[in-house]
């Protein structure tokens, strides 16, 4: 039986559509996540970025790979239901940490997060992958948007740099151009969300967010996990996160000292 926060219909939807919303997944951890995001923003890690061009209003901050340095994030990863829920949705016996990600859009930030798939940026392949996007503020207009079923497309979407909008892979022909899901009338999943709710989506799902033109902050914590079939792959171009010096070879499972297995829990 799956974790009590979900039921078989959630699992079916995740397998079919690649995306599902889990109400209240982090409901007991909101204050912890807010504290962790505050700590992250006051002491950014080496991958922190400001994602606005000169003259664009607001602030769009993101940073990742900090959970081992931010005790609040480590506590949520270890003690919340997220690991078990991830394994259930992926239909996997295990859940292994890939990385954390903080994304903050301050009020008056009109810039959207561009449509993209996470998978082409990562050095991992597998059907059993999952990201959780969890706001710690109420969101309506600035919520996450996901194209249902896009994890099953024959070709991945060409990854680009967010600020310059340039691609960085030597053979763009292996990818499809970034589509316009609104113009093409694709099936877009989007939910108004309360603090503690979480959208779960496969690494292959095309997704983005609107700008935050409201009067309140939109802080989100994201956690990426992988399951039984995930394997290291080499990409044509640089990966993000880069994880330098990992020493893995194509076909290897992600090394467990860097990417710990959190489900099932250690005895």
mmCIF file of C-alpha atoms in Angstrom:
data_model
loop_
_atom_site.group_PDB
_atom_site.id
_atom_site.type_symbol
_atom_site.label_atom_id
_atom_site.label_comp_id
_atom_site.label_asym_id
_atom_site.label_seq_id
_atom_site.Cartn_x
_atom_site.Cartn_y
_atom_site.Cartn_z
ATOM 1 C CA UNK A 1 0.000 0.000 0.000
ATOM 2 C CA UNK A 2 1.260 3.499 -0.757
ATOM 3 C CA UNK A 3 1.903 6.109 1.915
ATOM 4 C CA UNK A 4 -1.357 7.458 3.459
ATOM 5 C CA UNK A 5 -0.875 10.848 1.761
ATOM 6 C CA UNK A 6 -1.415 9.212 -1.624
ATOM 7 C CA UNK A 7 -3.532 6.457 -3.118
ATOM 8 C CA UNK A 8 -3.299 4.229 -6.210
ATOM 9 C CA UNK A 9 -4.864 6.938 -8.387
ATOM 10 C CA UNK A 10 -1.927 9.231 -7.629
ATOM 11 C CA UNK A 11 0.475 6.489 -8.680
ATOM 12 C CA UNK A 12 -1.514 5.805 -11.861
ATOM 13 C CA UNK A 13 -1.604 9.514 -12.733
ATOM 14 C CA UNK A 14 2.130 9.857 -12.156
ATOM 15 C CA UNK A 15 2.932 6.895 -14.359
ATOM 16 C CA UNK A 16 0.544 8.055 -17.113
ATOM 17 C CA UNK A 17 0.960 11.846 -17.066
ATOM 18 C CA UNK A 18 4.385 12.194 -15.419
ATOM 19 C CA UNK A 19 2.996 14.761 -12.980
ATOM 20 C CA UNK A 20 0.637 14.848 -10.004
ATOM 21 C CA UNK A 21 -0.064 17.213 -7.116
ATOM 22 C CA UNK A 22 0.237 15.922 -3.536
ATOM 23 C CA UNK A 23 -1.644 18.175 -1.095
ATOM 24 C CA UNK A 24 0.062 18.663 2.269
ATOM 25 C CA UNK A 25 3.190 16.608 1.577
ATOM 26 C CA UNK A 26 5.345 19.092 3.518
ATOM 27 C CA UNK A 27 2.566 20.550 5.687
ATOM 28 C CA UNK A 28 4.404 19.701 8.916
ATOM 29 C CA UNK A 29 7.671 21.122 7.618
ATOM 30 C CA UNK A 30 6.744 24.602 6.399
ATOM 31 C CA UNK A 31 8.551 26.523 9.137
ATOM 32 C CA UNK A 32 11.613 24.318 8.706
ATOM 33 C CA UNK A 33 11.689 24.881 4.950
ATOM 34 C CA UNK A 34 11.203 28.634 5.314
ATOM 35 C CA UNK A 35 14.105 28.763 7.753
ATOM 36 C CA UNK A 36 16.263 26.726 5.373
ATOM 37 C CA UNK A 37 15.425 28.967 2.409
ATOM 38 C CA UNK A 38 16.256 32.019 4.517
ATOM 39 C CA UNK A 39 19.586 30.486 5.499
ATOM 40 C CA UNK A 40 20.310 29.627 1.848
ATOM 41 C CA UNK A 41 19.568 33.159 0.641
ATOM 42 C CA UNK A 42 21.646 34.788 3.371
ATOM 43 C CA UNK A 43 24.599 32.472 2.682
ATOM 44 C CA UNK A 44 24.363 31.303 -0.958
ATOM 45 C CA UNK A 45 26.269 28.289 -2.219
ATOM 46 C CA UNK A 46 28.695 28.161 -5.155
ATOM 47 C CA UNK A 47 25.928 27.597 -7.713
ATOM 48 C CA UNK A 48 23.665 30.480 -6.648
ATOM 49 C CA UNK A 49 22.356 32.644 -9.493
ATOM 50 C CA UNK A 50 20.345 35.776 -10.084
ATOM 51 C CA UNK A 51 18.266 35.124 -13.182
ATOM 52 C CA UNK A 52 17.279 38.598 -14.377
ATOM 53 C CA UNK A 53 18.897 40.765 -17.010
ATOM 54 C CA UNK A 54 19.816 44.372 -16.291
ATOM 55 C CA UNK A 55 16.677 46.479 -16.125
ATOM 56 C CA UNK A 56 14.263 43.615 -15.469
ATOM 57 C CA UNK A 57 12.140 44.232 -12.402
ATOM 58 C CA UNK A 58 12.030 42.103 -9.263
ATOM 59 C CA UNK A 59 14.375 39.317 -8.228
ATOM 60 C CA UNK A 60 14.648 35.695 -9.354
ATOM 61 C CA UNK A 61 17.099 33.825 -7.132
ATOM 62 C CA UNK A 62 17.985 30.162 -7.369
ATOM 63 C CA UNK A 63 20.577 27.891 -5.790
ATOM 64 C CA UNK A 64 21.088 24.142 -5.530
ATOM 65 C CA UNK A 65 23.124 21.327 -3.994
ATOM 66 C CA UNK A 66 23.124 22.766 -0.468
ATOM 67 C CA UNK A 67 21.206 20.203 1.592
ATOM 68 C CA UNK A 68 24.316 18.876 3.312
ATOM 69 C CA UNK A 69 25.222 22.397 4.466
ATOM 70 C CA UNK A 70 21.717 23.515 5.474
ATOM 71 C CA UNK A 71 20.470 21.514 8.480
ATOM 72 C CA UNK A 72 16.834 22.411 7.857
ATOM 73 C CA UNK A 73 16.907 20.841 4.399
ATOM 74 C CA UNK A 74 18.695 17.749 5.702
ATOM 75 C CA UNK A 75 16.029 17.363 8.399
ATOM 76 C CA UNK A 76 13.182 17.538 5.885
ATOM 77 C CA UNK A 77 14.870 15.064 3.545
ATOM 78 C CA UNK A 78 15.520 12.619 6.361
ATOM 79 C CA UNK A 79 12.309 12.879 8.413
ATOM 80 C CA UNK A 80 9.453 13.984 6.135
ATOM 81 C CA UNK A 81 7.331 11.501 4.108
ATOM 82 C CA UNK A 82 8.953 12.577 0.839
ATOM 83 C CA UNK A 83 11.219 9.529 0.414
ATOM 84 C CA UNK A 84 8.434 6.966 0.790
ATOM 85 C CA UNK A 85 6.032 8.972 -1.385
ATOM 86 C CA UNK A 86 8.732 9.265 -4.047
ATOM 87 C CA UNK A 87 9.347 5.512 -4.101
ATOM 88 C CA UNK A 88 5.605 4.842 -4.326
ATOM 89 C CA UNK A 89 5.054 7.241 -7.226
ATOM 90 C CA UNK A 90 8.110 5.989 -9.123
ATOM 91 C CA UNK A 91 7.098 2.352 -8.439
ATOM 92 C CA UNK A 92 10.619 1.854 -7.147
ATOM 93 C CA UNK A 93 12.007 -0.151 -4.260
ATOM 94 C CA UNK A 94 14.418 2.673 -3.446
ATOM 95 C CA UNK A 95 14.641 6.463 -3.439
ATOM 96 C CA UNK A 96 18.036 8.123 -3.722
ATOM 97 C CA UNK A 97 18.803 11.837 -3.252
ATOM 98 C CA UNK A 98 19.990 13.635 -6.379
ATOM 99 C CA UNK A 99 19.895 17.256 -5.235
ATOM 100 C CA UNK A 100 17.907 20.087 -3.680
ATOM 101 C CA UNK A 101 16.993 23.366 -5.377
ATOM 102 C CA UNK A 102 15.647 26.674 -4.050
ATOM 103 C CA UNK A 103 13.793 29.042 -6.390
ATOM 104 C CA UNK A 104 12.575 32.439 -5.195
ATOM 105 C CA UNK A 105 10.615 35.021 -7.180
ATOM 106 C CA UNK A 106 10.112 38.226 -5.251
ATOM 107 C CA UNK A 107 6.974 40.362 -5.782
ATOM 108 C CA UNK A 108 6.950 42.244 -9.057
ATOM 109 C CA UNK A 109 9.124 39.749 -10.932
ATOM 110 C CA UNK A 110 7.469 39.529 -14.320
ATOM 111 C CA UNK A 111 10.008 37.149 -15.873
ATOM 112 C CA UNK A 112 8.683 33.599 -16.313
ATOM 113 C CA UNK A 113 10.787 30.497 -15.846
ATOM 114 C CA UNK A 114 11.274 29.274 -19.426
ATOM 115 C CA UNK A 115 9.803 25.986 -20.597
ATOM 116 C CA UNK A 116 12.347 23.190 -20.180
ATOM 117 C CA UNK A 117 12.878 19.568 -19.217
ATOM 118 C CA UNK A 118 15.301 18.862 -16.375
ATOM 119 C CA UNK A 119 16.551 15.558 -17.778
ATOM 120 C CA UNK A 120 18.804 16.927 -20.563
ATOM 121 C CA UNK A 121 20.672 19.048 -18.010
ATOM 122 C CA UNK A 122 21.372 16.069 -15.732
ATOM 123 C CA UNK A 123 23.899 13.242 -15.988
ATOM 124 C CA UNK A 124 21.319 10.640 -15.039
ATOM 125 C CA UNK A 125 18.908 8.559 -17.142
ATOM 126 C CA UNK A 126 16.038 6.332 -16.086
ATOM 127 C CA UNK A 127 12.254 6.110 -16.047
ATOM 128 C CA UNK A 128 12.184 6.170 -12.242
ATOM 129 C CA UNK A 129 12.916 9.819 -11.539
ATOM 130 C CA UNK A 130 11.011 12.459 -9.591
ATOM 131 C CA UNK A 131 11.142 16.131 -8.656
ATOM 132 C CA UNK A 132 9.052 17.742 -5.934
ATOM 133 C CA UNK A 133 8.240 21.461 -6.258
ATOM 134 C CA UNK A 134 6.869 22.764 -2.972
ATOM 135 C CA UNK A 135 5.984 26.413 -2.326
ATOM 136 C CA UNK A 136 6.205 27.801 1.202
ATOM 137 C CA UNK A 137 3.908 30.689 0.239
ATOM 138 C CA UNK A 138 0.400 30.495 -1.236
ATOM 139 C CA UNK A 139 0.618 30.527 -5.028
ATOM 140 C CA UNK A 140 -1.970 30.968 -7.714
ATOM 141 C CA UNK A 141 -0.755 33.044 -10.657
ATOM 142 C CA UNK A 142 2.915 32.093 -10.104
ATOM 143 C CA UNK A 143 2.433 28.338 -9.810
ATOM 144 C CA UNK A 144 4.312 25.575 -11.607
ATOM 145 C CA UNK A 145 3.038 24.535 -15.048
ATOM 146 C CA UNK A 146 3.694 21.039 -16.450
ATOM 147 C CA UNK A 147 2.829 19.520 -19.822
ATOM 148 C CA UNK A 148 1.201 16.166 -19.179
ATOM 149 C CA UNK A 149 2.783 13.204 -20.935
ATOM 150 C CA UNK A 150 5.846 15.112 -22.172
ATOM 151 C CA UNK A 151 8.119 12.623 -20.386
ATOM 152 C CA UNK A 152 7.100 10.128 -23.088
ATOM 153 C CA UNK A 153 8.083 12.262 -26.095
ATOM 154 C CA UNK A 154 10.433 10.595 -28.606
ATOM 155 C CA UNK A 155 13.001 13.401 -28.436
ATOM 156 C CA UNK A 156 14.036 15.531 -25.462
ATOM 157 C CA UNK A 157 13.716 19.313 -25.608
ATOM 158 C CA UNK A 158 16.901 21.245 -26.378
ATOM 159 C CA UNK A 159 18.386 22.619 -23.136
ATOM 160 C CA UNK A 160 19.377 26.300 -23.170
ATOM 161 C CA UNK A 161 21.005 28.768 -20.817
ATOM 162 C CA UNK A 162 18.258 30.685 -19.023
ATOM 163 C CA UNK A 163 19.731 34.168 -19.333
ATOM 164 C CA UNK A 164 21.278 34.066 -22.802
ATOM 165 C CA UNK A 165 18.693 31.591 -24.179
ATOM 166 C CA UNK A 166 21.533 29.950 -26.129
ATOM 167 C CA UNK A 167 21.835 26.186 -26.530
ATOM 168 C CA UNK A 168 25.108 24.588 -25.467
ATOM 169 C CA UNK A 169 25.067 21.079 -26.955
ATOM 170 C CA UNK A 170 27.189 20.442 -30.088
ATOM 171 C CA UNK A 171 24.480 18.475 -31.913
ATOM 172 C CA UNK A 172 21.112 20.234 -31.485
ATOM 173 C CA UNK A 173 19.635 17.794 -34.015
ATOM 174 C CA UNK A 174 19.298 15.191 -31.268
ATOM 175 C CA UNK A 175 16.708 17.417 -29.595
ATOM 176 C CA UNK A 176 13.396 19.025 -30.442
ATOM 177 C CA UNK A 177 13.024 22.781 -30.314
ATOM 178 C CA UNK A 178 11.384 24.252 -27.240
ATOM 179 C CA UNK A 179 7.653 24.276 -28.016
ATOM 180 C CA UNK A 180 5.070 26.867 -27.006
ATOM 181 C CA UNK A 181 2.594 24.761 -24.992
ATOM 182 C CA UNK A 182 0.006 27.554 -24.794
ATOM 183 C CA UNK A 183 0.053 28.259 -28.527
ATOM 184 C CA UNK A 184 0.064 24.541 -29.344
ATOM 185 C CA UNK A 185 -2.824 23.906 -26.917
ATOM 186 C CA UNK A 186 -0.963 21.216 -25.007
ATOM 187 C CA UNK A 187 -2.449 19.649 -21.884
ATOM 188 C CA UNK A 188 -0.950 21.835 -19.139
ATOM 189 C CA UNK A 189 -1.361 20.887 -15.485
ATOM 190 C CA UNK A 190 -1.374 23.828 -13.090
ATOM 191 C CA UNK A 191 -2.733 24.060 -9.573
ATOM 192 C CA UNK A 192 -3.328 26.821 -7.022
ATOM 193 C CA UNK A 193 -1.243 25.656 -4.066
ATOM 194 C CA UNK A 194 -0.973 26.226 -0.342
ATOM 195 C CA UNK A 195 2.250 26.050 1.679
ATOM 196 C CA UNK A 196 3.160 22.390 2.083
ATOM 197 C CA UNK A 197 1.540 21.182 -1.124
ATOM 198 C CA UNK A 198 3.912 19.669 -3.662
ATOM 199 C CA UNK A 199 3.853 18.953 -7.380
ATOM 200 C CA UNK A 200 5.687 15.719 -8.226
ATOM 201 C CA UNK A 201 6.975 15.379 -11.780
ATOM 202 C CA UNK A 202 9.292 13.189 -13.830
ATOM 203 C CA UNK A 203 12.672 14.586 -14.968
ATOM 204 C CA UNK A 204 11.347 14.377 -18.538
ATOM 205 C CA UNK A 205 8.325 16.619 -17.992
ATOM 206 C CA UNK A 206 8.309 19.941 -19.855
ATOM 207 C CA UNK A 207 7.621 22.611 -17.249
ATOM 208 C CA UNK A 208 7.972 26.282 -16.405
ATOM 209 C CA UNK A 209 6.402 28.961 -14.226
ATOM 210 C CA UNK A 210 4.793 32.312 -14.763
ATOM 211 C CA UNK A 211 6.333 35.486 -13.445
ATOM 212 C CA UNK A 212 5.343 36.664 -9.984
ATOM 213 C CA UNK A 213 3.495 39.930 -10.506
ATOM 214 C CA UNK A 214 1.670 39.605 -7.191
ATOM 215 C CA UNK A 215 2.426 41.519 -3.988
ATOM 216 C CA UNK A 216 3.754 38.489 -2.086
ATOM 217 C CA UNK A 217 6.869 36.370 -2.306
ATOM 218 C CA UNK A 218 6.980 33.032 -4.068
ATOM 219 C CA UNK A 219 9.557 30.841 -2.375
ATOM 220 C CA UNK A 220 9.789 27.214 -3.444
ATOM 221 C CA UNK A 221 11.846 24.249 -2.300
ATOM 222 C CA UNK A 222 12.508 21.515 -4.836
ATOM 223 C CA UNK A 223 13.942 18.062 -4.209
ATOM 224 C CA UNK A 224 15.098 15.680 -6.953
ATOM 225 C CA UNK A 225 15.276 11.924 -6.331
ATOM 226 C CA UNK A 226 15.960 8.854 -8.453
ATOM 227 C CA UNK A 227 14.846 5.230 -8.236
ATOM 228 C CA UNK A 228 16.044 1.722 -9.034
ATOM 229 C CA UNK A 229 16.773 2.126 -12.753
ATOM 230 C CA UNK A 230 18.655 5.457 -12.641
ATOM 231 C CA UNK A 231 22.132 5.298 -14.168
ATOM 232 C CA UNK A 232 24.930 7.747 -14.834
ATOM 233 C CA UNK A 233 25.230 8.899 -18.460
ATOM 234 C CA UNK A 234 27.656 11.187 -20.247
ATOM 235 C CA UNK A 235 26.146 14.197 -22.008
ATOM 236 C CA UNK A 236 27.392 16.075 -25.067
ATOM 237 C CA UNK A 237 27.682 19.287 -23.092
ATOM 238 C CA UNK A 238 28.088 20.480 -19.501
ATOM 239 C CA UNK A 239 25.633 19.158 -16.952
ATOM 240 C CA UNK A 240 23.827 21.143 -14.295
ATOM 241 C CA UNK A 241 24.532 20.467 -11.479
ATOM 242 C CA UNK A 242 28.084 19.567 -12.572
ATOM 243 C CA UNK A 243 29.193 17.497 -9.521
ATOM 244 C CA UNK A 244 32.899 17.682 -10.447
ATOM 245 C CA UNK A 245 35.185 14.789 -9.572
ATOM 246 C CA UNK A 246 32.476 12.165 -9.163
ATOM 247 C CA UNK A 247 34.486 9.374 -10.912
ATOM 248 C CA UNK A 248 31.364 7.572 -12.184
ATOM 249 C CA UNK A 249 31.308 5.752 -15.507
ATOM 250 C CA UNK A 250 28.385 5.342 -17.942
ATOM 251 C CA UNK A 251 25.970 2.701 -16.674
ATOM 252 C CA UNK A 252 26.956 3.127 -13.012
ATOM 253 C CA UNK A 253 24.388 3.679 -10.315
ATOM 254 C CA UNK A 254 24.858 7.048 -8.674
ATOM 255 C CA UNK A 255 27.473 6.675 -5.945
ATOM 256 C CA UNK A 256 25.691 6.306 -2.634
ATOM 257 C CA UNK A 257 28.209 8.267 -0.580
ATOM 258 C CA UNK A 258 27.374 11.359 -2.637
ATOM 259 C CA UNK A 259 23.733 10.519 -3.404
ATOM 260 C CA UNK A 260 22.408 8.647 -0.354
ATOM 261 C CA UNK A 261 19.565 6.159 -0.460
ATOM 262 C CA UNK A 262 16.831 7.520 1.831
ATOM 263 C CA UNK A 263 14.197 4.863 1.118
ATOM 264 C CA UNK A 264 13.998 2.359 2.606
ATOM 265 C CA UNK A 265 15.358 4.071 5.720
ATOM 266 C CA UNK A 266 18.568 2.739 7.188
ATOM 267 C CA UNK A 267 17.985 0.324 10.058
#
